[in-house]
Amino acid sequence: MSGPNTDYDPVEVTPLKADQVEAMREAALAAIADAADLDALKQVRLDHNGDRSPLALANREIGALPPQARKEAGQRVGQARGAINQALAARQAVLEAEHEQRMLAEETVDVSLPTTRRRRGSRHPLTLQSELIADLFVAMGYEVAEGPVVEAEWLNFDALNLGPDHPARTMQDTFWTEPAEDHVVLRTQTSPVQARTMLTRKPPIYVVCPGRVFRTDEYDATHSPMFHQVEGLVVDEGITMAHLKGTLDHFASQLFGDGITTRFRPSYFPFTEPSAEVDVRCFVCRGVDSASCRTCRGEGWIEWGGCGVVNPRVLIACGVDPEVYSGFAFGMGIDRSFMFRHGLEDLRPLFEGDVRFSSAFGTEI
Amino acid sequence: MKAPLSWILDHIDVPAGTTTEHITDRLTLTGLKLEAIESPGRDITGPLVIGRVLTMEAEPQKNGKTINWCTVDVGDANGTGEPQGIVCGAHNFKPGDLVVTVLPGGVLPGGFEIGARKTYGHLSAGMICSSRELGLGDDHDGIIVLPADAGTPGQDVRPVLGLDEETIELEINPDRAYALSIRGIAREVLVSVEGASGFRDPALRDTPPADDLGHPVVVEDAEGCPVFVARRVSGFDPSAPTPDFMVRRITAAGMRPISLAVDVTNYVMLETGRPIHGYDADKVRGALVVRRARDGERLTTLDGTERRLDPGDLVVCDDSGIIGLGGVMGGETTEISGSTTSVLVEAAHWDAVSMYRTGRRHKITSEAGKRNERGVDPTICEAAADRVVELLVEHGGATAEPGVTVVGTPPAQPVVEVAGDLAARVSGMPITEERSVECLRAVGCEVTGSGTLSVTPPPWRPDLTDAQDFSEEVIRLVGYDRVPSVLPTPPSGRGLTRAQQLRRRVGRTLAGEGFVEVVSFPFVGASDLDALGLPADDPRRDVLELTNPLSAEAGSMTTTLLPGVLRAAGKNVGHGNADVALFETGTVTLPRHAGPAAILPVDRRPTAEELAALDAALPAQPLHLAVVAAGDASSGGWWGEARPVSWADAVEAVRSVTDALGLDVTAAAAEVAPWHPGRCAELSVDGEVVGHAGELHPTVCQAFGLPKRSVAAEVDLDLLISRAVHLRQAPAFSSYPVAKEDVALVVDAAVPAADVEAALREGAGELLESIRLFDVYTGDQVGEGKKSLAYALRFRAPDRTLKEGEAATARDAAVALAAQQTGAVQRA
């Protein structure tokens, strides 16, 4: 806003007078300070620092000054513009920060809103329990063996010292398949996998076999025609019942907690001799003041499974020399272990497929 | 086996102060596991005493009943010595009788608390009890009147009634048939309970010598019936009651008292373990003959069932024909009845295998059969028969007739060689040979020799046949609880197999995708397969049938996992959980109809060929994966609309699995049940079909209670896992800029998008980095029967920046090939 150059005396160029430049600077700084937002500041920038701003115009007049006056005038204008640029930048930063703060404040959401848009999946607790058990044994150096559930009668019974007229065959109510002369059954135990393992591997054998087994039990709170077992088999030189006890004690402590041990009671299984029932120390009451314990029903012990030293007859049928090798085997119900480990009293939710059951366990147990 | 403790203790002494729990604990730890300790009076507390009725006054009531207002002498039991006033509704007693009186404060079974209460105008302080009120039986016709010598008023009545009698119930394993008797249990107490002594063997008695004066018996099959003993009594009083002690013991043992003659045979069976059969001697015609049945012969057994006999069945005949199924069940014609006065007693030893087969064949389970099929001491037939005679004489007024028929002799016991250190080697305990010998003798074995022992098992232990069997006897007596705990040291294992790891990966992947794993029974019925809409010739209808299914509706092994998961999904929907996504992995059974799985010998390892043949005879049992989803895939909410499941979710579920396995799966249209014929994808990996996925047929949804547009997939997981990529190569990727080209192609609606994409890929050549279908359009702008597919193509060279126009040239080549192969026309 230079005024008309009425009096062409270079020294007297009005806009370049010190007080004039000072006034322009003050006006600019005041406008910058007053700029309330980024848009206002943009206008202030145009007005006071743009090509048509008083200082810009004044700057153009410098050339009209006598050489000796140019330096001083140039410095004066330059300083003023420098101060204005600085003030603009500072104000810009402040206003941008304010703007961002306001925007962020405006974008506030209710973080307590529900976020579950996708369904959650889960694995079946029996699968998880099987894997957990398999992992315990794999950690000891065992391998996981498998076999078919529709099995040859010979492998499910005869090879395991359960001849056709063995009374123990009636202990396991067997599903038979048609035609009967095919001699095919639904395996009643995971033990045929033991036989298969001995028939296909050479000792030393250290395996566990988790899997589904079948018995003709009517389906109710404590019986199911299908359930899951895990069986272990060790065949090596010099294997004794003491090794069996040590292994099951370790298994028990891993599955139910430190210090949980097992108890053997004489029992009978055709494929082992001697045979034992295994009880596991109740991990809830630990045998102290058991009377009111709901987990072991006052026993202090929980029936867990069966075990024993592999009957030499089984070794012979499976091609293992009983003069050189001995072994032990054990079998536990996975479903049953799960039930008392997790306080499930009726087994039916395991097989009903209600998502509310499996979902409660997620992907780990 | 339920055994009254007093009966056991008739035959063995235990140290004074030995508790029942100690005895049962010891029995449990040596192999007879306690199931329960019962006593009839366990639910009765408080004063229950003998009372003598002093006075009784009948008082008719307005309600038509007559009650008796009684005064009863209960001694000092009521604390005062004064007679107790009691109202009693029964009439079967008179003043002077001894009765069972419960006083106020007593509690009877069922939590019935007795107090002094005002009734029928009297203060009745207590109750005179019937059998039923004490839980002793169903007899409620009147109150119990005790014998005159039962005791004195005020005395605790429990011992008089046997209410304190404890019965221990033991679980008997099939190898321990000897413990199905008081004799066997008492013997176990002897070896298990420290300090037990004085075993009195009920089967050890002087018996009259055999002669030829007894009832004639001919055994034609000595293998089936090695020993047959017959005795006879006459003059038996059929109305003689069974003595109380016998009724109580038989009842406690779980059998039903019937009549003295029958009860005596059962009593002796329980006592000795030897099943006995009693014939009405007057109904037996001529000699008894033991033989195998002939095909087609029939017999009506005691239970009233007419049975068609098998040539394997052992039978007892007389001149009239077959009169009994030997060792299993007698016949109707010679049954002991209420008029029997002569009893022919049979104590015979039968072949256990025959007994087992006959029992199974005719579906007969009896107390006799249970013992005979497991093996009974063959040496005690004479003693058992003699004991029966003794009891019939003693309690039934009978006279023992002269004559003792004994046919056959008990088989000799085998001698088994047992290494002296076997028990130590098997158990891992330092058991000396001396200790082993001591234990073996304790259980009744004869032992000679040293180093290698020659062991003869006792006749009541037919289960002891192998050396290892004897080691168990030693170890259980030394104590299973003493076996030390030692961890073996396995060689380094190889961990989980690749397939095992991948199966876990598949499960985790699907759980991550929002599917919940279920486990279903693998049983299926025709109605399930019908519900899937499988055509008659669908291979999935070729199922393995079960001979004895639990239900005829699910009588076979399933060939598909779909019925199980669909049913489970339907159940969830039925429970109000409309949005459901499930998966299941499990084997299916695909019959091969390859003939029998041979019963191989067990005295040697089968040959490799025999084993291969065995496996070939079994059905194929591949592991399948099935998924089902219904309702919304993602729910609606503040973020926007819900997204219902679609056929694509089923395909995508499988893709999530194949991705996890490093496999590429391709989808092609297929028409397969149970899917919607226009929305079913046949899924392949490397050209091999692995399964199907898509939207379910509307009628299938309806059949399983699922909402319309539910989706499902089933694939052969074994197949996928067998093809999984083992070793993935590291990728190389370019850091030069990408060039993007979009094309929209119009094709016939029937042309699969996959074909168009394949042509574009091939035509675009090596510079193509990726291709993505980003839009599918049908409508007026492309015309009837057409669709527009819009693809985003990205080009990049591995080693340079693409030149101007290079990407466009590649795009044009891609479009040209698509045009040639699929008739695609580039949309302007």
PDB file of N, CA and C in Angstrom, chain B residues 606-650:
ATOM      1  N   PRO B 606       2.573-113.104  12.440  1.00  0.00           N
ATOM      2  CA  PRO B 606       2.024-113.321  11.105  1.00  0.00           C
ATOM      3  C   PRO B 606       3.042-112.886  10.046  1.00  0.00           C
ATOM      4  N   THR B 607       2.940-113.474   8.885  1.00  0.00           N
ATOM      5  CA  THR B 607       3.850-113.076   7.809  1.00  0.00           C
ATOM      6  C   THR B 607       3.419-111.708   7.275  1.00  0.00           C
ATOM      7  N   ALA B 608       4.322-111.089   6.534  1.00  0.00           N
ATOM      8  CA  ALA B 608       4.015-109.784   5.948  1.00  0.00           C
ATOM      9  C   ALA B 608       2.801-109.901   5.028  1.00  0.00           C
ATOM     10  N   GLU B 609       2.703-111.039   4.323  1.00  0.00           N
ATOM     11  CA  GLU B 609       1.572-111.223   3.396  1.00  0.00           C
ATOM     12  C   GLU B 609       0.272-111.336   4.181  1.00  0.00           C
ATOM     13  N   GLU B 610       0.336-112.076   5.286  1.00  0.00           N
ATOM     14  CA  GLU B 610      -0.868-112.230   6.099  1.00  0.00           C
ATOM     15  C   GLU B 610      -1.337-110.875   6.630  1.00  0.00           C
ATOM     16  N   LEU B 611      -0.378-110.069   7.060  1.00  0.00           N
ATOM     17  CA  LEU B 611      -0.739-108.756   7.596  1.00  0.00           C
ATOM     18  C   LEU B 611      -1.308-107.851   6.521  1.00  0.00           C
ATOM     19  N   ALA B 612      -0.677-107.908   5.342  1.00  0.00           N
ATOM     20  CA  ALA B 612      -1.170-107.073   4.240  1.00  0.00           C
ATOM     21  C   ALA B 612      -2.587-107.495   3.874  1.00  0.00           C
ATOM     22  N   ALA B 613      -2.833-108.817   3.879  1.00  0.00           N
ATOM     23  CA  ALA B 613      -4.171-109.312   3.541  1.00  0.00           C
ATOM     24  C   ALA B 613      -5.180-108.858   4.589  1.00  0.00           C
ATOM     25  N   LEU B 614      -4.735-108.809   5.846  1.00  0.00           N
ATOM     26  CA  LEU B 614      -5.613-108.377   6.930  1.00  0.00           C
ATOM     27  C   LEU B 614      -6.038-106.922   6.702  1.00  0.00           C
ATOM     28  N   ASP B 615      -5.064-106.095   6.394  1.00  0.00           N
ATOM     29  CA  ASP B 615      -5.373-104.682   6.164  1.00  0.00           C
ATOM     30  C   ASP B 615      -6.242-104.495   4.930  1.00  0.00           C
ATOM     31  N   ALA B 616      -5.961-105.308   3.902  1.00  0.00           N
ATOM     32  CA  ALA B 616      -6.734-105.165   2.664  1.00  0.00           C
ATOM     33  C   ALA B 616      -8.189-105.560   2.878  1.00  0.00           C
ATOM     34  N   ALA B 617      -8.429-106.420   3.864  1.00  0.00           N
ATOM     35  CA  ALA B 617      -9.799-106.873   4.110  1.00  0.00           C
ATOM     36  C   ALA B 617     -10.619-105.825   4.855  1.00  0.00           C
ATOM     37  N   LEU B 618      -9.942-104.866   5.469  1.00  0.00           N
ATOM     38  CA  LEU B 618     -10.668-103.833   6.223  1.00  0.00           C
ATOM     39  C   LEU B 618     -11.178-102.765   5.271  1.00  0.00           C
ATOM     40  N   PRO B 619     -12.244-102.096   5.647  1.00  0.00           N
ATOM     41  CA  PRO B 619     -12.701-100.987   4.799  1.00  0.00           C
ATOM     42  C   PRO B 619     -11.648 -99.881   4.757  1.00  0.00           C
ATOM     43  N   ALA B 620     -11.671 -99.095   3.670  1.00  0.00           N
ATOM     44  CA  ALA B 620     -10.840 -97.887   3.649  1.00  0.00           C
ATOM     45  C   ALA B 620     -11.415 -96.923   4.677  1.00  0.00           C
ATOM     46  N   GLN B 621     -10.552 -96.219   5.400  1.00  0.00           N
ATOM     47  CA  GLN B 621     -11.031 -95.318   6.458  1.00  0.00           C
ATOM     48  C   GLN B 621     -10.311 -93.980   6.390  1.00  0.00           C
ATOM     49  N   PRO B 622     -10.533 -93.256   5.285  1.00  0.00           N
ATOM     50  CA  PRO B 622      -9.846 -91.972   5.166  1.00  0.00           C
ATOM     51  C   PRO B 622     -10.383 -90.945   6.167  1.00  0.00           C
ATOM     52  N   LEU B 623      -9.498 -90.043   6.548  1.00  0.00           N
ATOM     53  CA  LEU B 623      -9.893 -88.950   7.441  1.00  0.00           C
ATOM     54  C   LEU B 623     -10.548 -87.870   6.600  1.00  0.00           C
ATOM     55  N   HIS B 624     -11.740 -87.524   6.983  1.00  0.00           N
ATOM     56  CA  HIS B 624     -12.451 -86.469   6.263  1.00  0.00           C
ATOM     57  C   HIS B 624     -12.551 -85.213   7.123  1.00  0.00           C
ATOM     58  N   LEU B 625     -12.839 -84.115   6.434  1.00  0.00           N
ATOM     59  CA  LEU B 625     -13.148 -82.862   7.114  1.00  0.00           C
ATOM     60  C   LEU B 625     -14.488 -82.387   6.583  1.00  0.00           C
ATOM     61  N   ALA B 626     -15.376 -82.014   7.491  1.00  0.00           N
ATOM     62  CA  ALA B 626     -16.644 -81.431   7.062  1.00  0.00           C
ATOM     63  C   ALA B 626     -16.837 -80.105   7.788  1.00  0.00           C
ATOM     64  N   VAL B 627     -17.408 -79.143   7.074  1.00  0.00           N
ATOM     65  CA  VAL B 627     -17.769 -77.878   7.719  1.00  0.00           C
ATOM     66  C   VAL B 627     -19.220 -77.568   7.361  1.00  0.00           C
ATOM     67  N   VAL B 628     -19.861 -76.818   8.225  1.00  0.00           N
ATOM     68  CA  VAL B 628     -21.213 -76.351   7.944  1.00  0.00           C
ATOM     69  C   VAL B 628     -21.336 -74.956   8.543  1.00  0.00           C
ATOM     70  N   ALA B 629     -22.051 -74.089   7.861  1.00  0.00           N
ATOM     71  CA  ALA B 629     -22.300 -72.757   8.420  1.00  0.00           C
ATOM     72  C   ALA B 629     -23.719 -72.348   8.077  1.00  0.00           C
ATOM     73  N   ALA B 630     -24.346 -71.671   9.010  1.00  0.00           N
ATOM     74  CA  ALA B 630     -25.729 -71.239   8.811  1.00  0.00           C
ATOM     75  C   ALA B 630     -25.895 -69.862   9.435  1.00  0.00           C
ATOM     76  N   GLY B 631     -26.905 -69.159   8.951  1.00  0.00           N
ATOM     77  CA  GLY B 631     -27.197 -67.842   9.533  1.00  0.00           C
ATOM     78  C   GLY B 631     -26.237 -66.791   9.001  1.00  0.00           C
ATOM     79  N   ASP B 632     -25.766 -65.938   9.891  1.00  0.00           N
ATOM     80  CA  ASP B 632     -24.878 -64.849   9.470  1.00  0.00           C
ATOM     81  C   ASP B 632     -23.414 -65.232   9.656  1.00  0.00           C
ATOM     82  N   ALA B 633     -22.611 -64.893   8.647  1.00  0.00           N
ATOM     83  CA  ALA B 633     -21.176 -65.118   8.752  1.00  0.00           C
ATOM     84  C   ALA B 633     -20.570 -64.063   9.670  1.00  0.00           C
ATOM     85  N   SER B 634     -21.035 -62.826   9.513  1.00  0.00           N
ATOM     86  CA  SER B 634     -20.641 -61.794  10.472  1.00  0.00           C
ATOM     87  C   SER B 634     -21.896 -61.037  10.840  1.00  0.00           C
ATOM     88  N   SER B 635     -21.987 -60.679  12.078  1.00  0.00           N
ATOM     89  CA  SER B 635     -23.250 -60.140  12.550  1.00  0.00           C
ATOM     90  C   SER B 635     -23.356 -58.653  12.247  1.00  0.00           C
ATOM     91  N   GLY B 636     -24.582 -58.177  12.237  1.00  0.00           N
ATOM     92  CA  GLY B 636     -24.801 -56.757  12.039  1.00  0.00           C
ATOM     93  C   GLY B 636     -24.688 -56.025  13.364  1.00  0.00           C
ATOM     94  N   GLY B 637     -24.517 -54.690  13.290  1.00  0.00           N
ATOM     95  CA  GLY B 637     -24.395 -53.944  14.531  1.00  0.00           C
ATOM     96  C   GLY B 637     -24.142 -52.495  14.215  1.00  0.00           C
ATOM     97  N   TRP B 638     -23.551 -51.804  15.153  1.00  0.00           N
ATOM     98  CA  TRP B 638     -23.310 -50.380  14.953  1.00  0.00           C
ATOM     99  C   TRP B 638     -22.385 -50.135  13.774  1.00  0.00           C
ATOM    100  N   TRP B 639     -21.662 -51.163  13.372  1.00  0.00           N
ATOM    101  CA  TRP B 639     -20.720 -51.002  12.263  1.00  0.00           C
ATOM    102  C   TRP B 639     -21.364 -51.196  10.907  1.00  0.00           C
ATOM    103  N   GLY B 640     -22.568 -51.755  10.894  1.00  0.00           N
ATOM    104  CA  GLY B 640     -23.186 -51.960   9.596  1.00  0.00           C
ATOM    105  C   GLY B 640     -24.025 -53.214   9.583  1.00  0.00           C
ATOM    106  N   GLU B 641     -24.328 -53.634   8.346  1.00  0.00           N
ATOM    107  CA  GLU B 641     -25.233 -54.751   8.155  1.00  0.00           C
ATOM    108  C   GLU B 641     -24.549 -56.082   8.450  1.00  0.00           C
ATOM    109  N   ALA B 642     -25.359 -57.089   8.811  1.00  0.00           N
ATOM    110  CA  ALA B 642     -24.857 -58.448   8.925  1.00  0.00           C
ATOM    111  C   ALA B 642     -24.583 -58.996   7.524  1.00  0.00           C
ATOM    112  N   ARG B 643     -23.654 -59.973   7.453  1.00  0.00           N
ATOM    113  CA  ARG B 643     -23.428 -60.632   6.180  1.00  0.00           C
ATOM    114  C   ARG B 643     -23.837 -62.089   6.307  1.00  0.00           C
ATOM    115  N   PRO B 644     -24.889 -62.490   5.606  1.00  0.00           N
ATOM    116  CA  PRO B 644     -25.297 -63.894   5.706  1.00  0.00           C
ATOM    117  C   PRO B 644     -24.266 -64.825   5.077  1.00  0.00           C
ATOM    118  N   VAL B 645     -24.223 -66.064   5.541  1.00  0.00           N
ATOM    119  CA  VAL B 645     -23.275 -67.009   4.933  1.00  0.00           C
ATOM    120  C   VAL B 645     -23.677 -67.249   3.491  1.00  0.00           C
ATOM    121  N   SER B 646     -22.702 -67.548   2.669  1.00  0.00           N
ATOM    122  CA  SER B 646     -23.009 -67.871   1.276  1.00  0.00           C
ATOM    123  C   SER B 646     -22.171 -69.069   0.881  1.00  0.00           C
ATOM    124  N   TRP B 647     -22.502 -69.617  -0.276  1.00  0.00           N
ATOM    125  CA  TRP B 647     -21.757 -70.775  -0.793  1.00  0.00           C
ATOM    126  C   TRP B 647     -20.265 -70.511  -0.727  1.00  0.00           C
ATOM    127  N   ALA B 648     -19.881 -69.233  -0.918  1.00  0.00           N
ATOM    128  CA  ALA B 648     -18.452 -68.906  -0.987  1.00  0.00           C
ATOM    129  C   ALA B 648     -17.771 -69.154   0.353  1.00  0.00           C
ATOM    130  N   ASP B 649     -18.517 -69.041   1.461  1.00  0.00           N
ATOM    131  CA  ASP B 649     -17.904 -69.292   2.772  1.00  0.00           C
ATOM    132  C   ASP B 649     -17.474 -70.755   2.908  1.00  0.00           C
ATOM    133  N   ALA B 650     -18.264 -71.645   2.293  1.00  0.00           N
ATOM    134  CA  ALA B 650     -17.907 -73.064   2.363  1.00  0.00           C
ATOM    135  C   ALA B 650     -16.619 -73.319   1.578  1.00  0.00           C
TER     136      ALA B 650
END
